[in-house]
Coordinates of C-alpha atoms in Angstrom, one line a residue:
M1 CA 90.2 -20.6 129.0
A2 CA 87.4 -18.1 129.5
E3 CA 83.8 -18.6 130.3
I4 CA 81.9 -16.3 127.9
G5 CA 78.2 -15.3 127.7
I6 CA 77.2 -13.8 124.4
F7 CA 74.2 -11.5 124.7
V8 CA 72.4 -10.7 121.5
G9 CA 70.3 -7.8 120.4
T10 CA 68.6 -8.5 117.1
M11 CA 65.8 -7.5 114.9
Y12 CA 66.2 -9.4 111.7
G13 CA 68.6 -12.1 112.7
N14 CA 72.0 -10.7 111.6
S15 CA 73.3 -10.2 115.1
L16 CA 72.2 -13.7 116.1
L17 CA 74.1 -15.1 113.1
V18 CA 77.2 -13.2 114.1
A19 CA 76.8 -14.5 117.7
E20 CA 76.4 -18.1 116.6
E21 CA 79.5 -17.8 114.4
A22 CA 81.3 -16.3 117.4
E23 CA 80.2 -19.2 119.6
T24 CA 81.6 -21.7 117.1
L25 CA 84.9 -19.8 116.8
L26 CA 85.4 -19.3 120.5
T27 CA 84.4 -22.8 121.4
G28 CA 87.0 -24.0 118.9
Q29 CA 89.6 -22.0 120.8
G30 CA 88.7 -23.9 124.0
H31 CA 86.4 -21.3 125.6
Q32 CA 83.1 -22.2 127.3
V33 CA 80.5 -20.2 125.5
K34 CA 76.7 -19.7 125.8
V35 CA 74.5 -17.5 123.6
F36 CA 71.6 -15.6 125.1
E37 CA 69.0 -14.3 122.6
D38 CA 66.7 -13.1 125.4
G39 CA 69.2 -12.6 128.3
T40 CA 68.0 -11.7 131.7
L41 CA 69.8 -9.8 134.5
A42 CA 70.2 -13.2 136.3
D43 CA 72.0 -14.5 133.1
W44 CA 74.2 -11.5 133.0
A45 CA 75.0 -11.6 136.8
Y46 CA 76.4 -15.1 136.4
Y47 CA 79.2 -13.6 134.3
Q48 CA 80.1 -10.9 136.7
D49 CA 83.6 -12.4 137.3
K50 CA 83.8 -13.8 133.8
T51 CA 83.5 -12.4 130.2
V52 CA 80.6 -11.2 128.1
L53 CA 80.3 -10.4 124.4
V54 CA 77.5 -8.1 123.4
V55 CA 76.4 -8.5 119.8
T56 CA 73.7 -6.0 118.9
S57 CA 72.2 -4.2 116.0
T58 CA 70.6 -0.7 116.2
T59 CA 67.1 0.4 115.6
G60 CA 65.3 3.7 115.1
Q61 CA 67.2 6.6 116.6
G62 CA 70.2 4.6 117.8
D63 CA 68.1 2.4 120.0
L64 CA 68.6 -1.2 121.1
P65 CA 66.5 -4.0 119.7
D66 CA 63.5 -4.9 121.8
N67 CA 65.0 -8.3 122.9
I68 CA 68.0 -6.7 124.6
A69 CA 66.7 -3.2 125.7
P70 CA 65.2 -4.6 129.0
L71 CA 68.6 -6.2 129.8
Y72 CA 70.4 -2.9 129.1
A73 CA 68.0 -1.0 131.4
A74 CA 68.3 -3.6 134.2
I75 CA 72.1 -3.4 134.0
R76 CA 72.0 0.4 134.1
D77 CA 69.5 0.5 136.9
S78 CA 70.6 -2.4 139.1
L79 CA 74.3 -3.2 138.8
G80 CA 76.2 0.1 138.8
F81 CA 79.8 -1.1 139.4
Q82 CA 81.2 -4.1 137.5
P83 CA 85.0 -3.9 137.7
N84 CA 85.6 -7.7 137.5
L85 CA 83.6 -8.1 134.3
R86 CA 85.6 -8.4 131.0
Y87 CA 83.6 -7.5 127.8
G88 CA 83.7 -7.0 124.1
V89 CA 81.1 -5.4 121.8
I90 CA 80.2 -6.1 118.2
A91 CA 77.8 -3.4 117.0
L92 CA 75.9 -3.7 113.7
G93 CA 74.5 -0.7 112.0
D94 CA 74.1 1.2 108.7
S95 CA 76.2 4.3 108.1
T96 CA 73.5 5.8 105.9
Y97 CA 71.6 6.4 109.2
S98 CA 72.6 9.2 111.6
H99 CA 72.8 7.0 114.6
F100 CA 75.3 4.5 113.1
C101 CA 75.8 1.5 115.5
G102 CA 74.1 3.5 118.3
G103 CA 72.9 0.4 120.1
G104 CA 76.3 -1.1 120.4
K105 CA 77.9 2.2 121.3
R106 CA 75.4 2.8 124.1
F107 CA 76.1 -0.7 125.5
A108 CA 79.9 -0.1 125.4
E109 CA 79.5 3.3 127.0
L110 CA 77.4 1.8 129.8
L111 CA 79.9 -0.9 130.6
A112 CA 82.8 1.6 130.5
D113 CA 80.9 3.8 132.9
Q114 CA 80.4 0.9 135.2
Q115 CA 84.2 0.3 135.1
A116 CA 84.0 -3.1 133.4
Q117 CA 87.2 -4.1 131.6
R118 CA 86.9 -3.9 127.8
V119 CA 88.9 -6.5 125.9
G120 CA 90.0 -5.2 122.4
D121 CA 88.3 -2.5 120.4
V122 CA 84.5 -2.2 119.8
L123 CA 83.8 -3.6 116.4
L124 CA 81.5 -1.5 114.2
I125 CA 80.0 -3.3 111.2
D126 CA 78.5 -1.2 108.5
A127 CA 75.7 -3.0 106.7
S128 CA 75.9 -0.7 103.7
E129 CA 79.5 -1.9 103.1
H130 CA 79.3 -5.4 104.5
P131 CA 75.9 -7.1 103.8
E132 CA 77.3 -10.3 105.4
P133 CA 78.4 -9.1 108.8
E134 CA 80.1 -12.4 109.7
T135 CA 82.8 -11.7 107.1
E136 CA 83.9 -8.7 109.3
S137 CA 83.1 -10.2 112.7
N138 CA 84.8 -13.6 112.3
P139 CA 88.4 -12.3 112.1
W140 CA 87.7 -9.9 115.0
V141 CA 86.3 -12.7 117.1
E142 CA 89.3 -15.0 116.4
Q143 CA 91.6 -12.3 117.5
W144 CA 89.4 -11.3 120.5
G145 CA 89.4 -14.9 121.7
T146 CA 93.2 -15.0 121.8
L147 CA 93.2 -11.9 124.1
L148 CA 91.2 -13.8 126.7
K149 CA 93.8 -16.5 127.3

């Protein structure tokens, strides 16, 4: 089974709820999982040869929430090349805004640029269609977890 770090970017708690649900589901599949609401570069570095799941909402003009923006910047500025890292991204947003799921998309692009290995597709959850994001994320997480075995 995989060792997974879930890194959360949240403003109002929806991303944290999705991450906690993911932790429960993935643990139930036999994975070792830890959630980081205020993850640091050191936390991230521990998972360099393991798996991460980024669960983040989007603020303003497609920006990352304040609690994950420093981690994003540290990864961008300090790590560069991460070919042994496997990752997934769950992006929360609202399609009534022009930068729909911009935070999650930016994180996914950064990891792809650093040649990390994406597992599965990036999940984009639209708050205007799914006010309870876990109804969309839980089936995705269940399937994602099986790809890690």
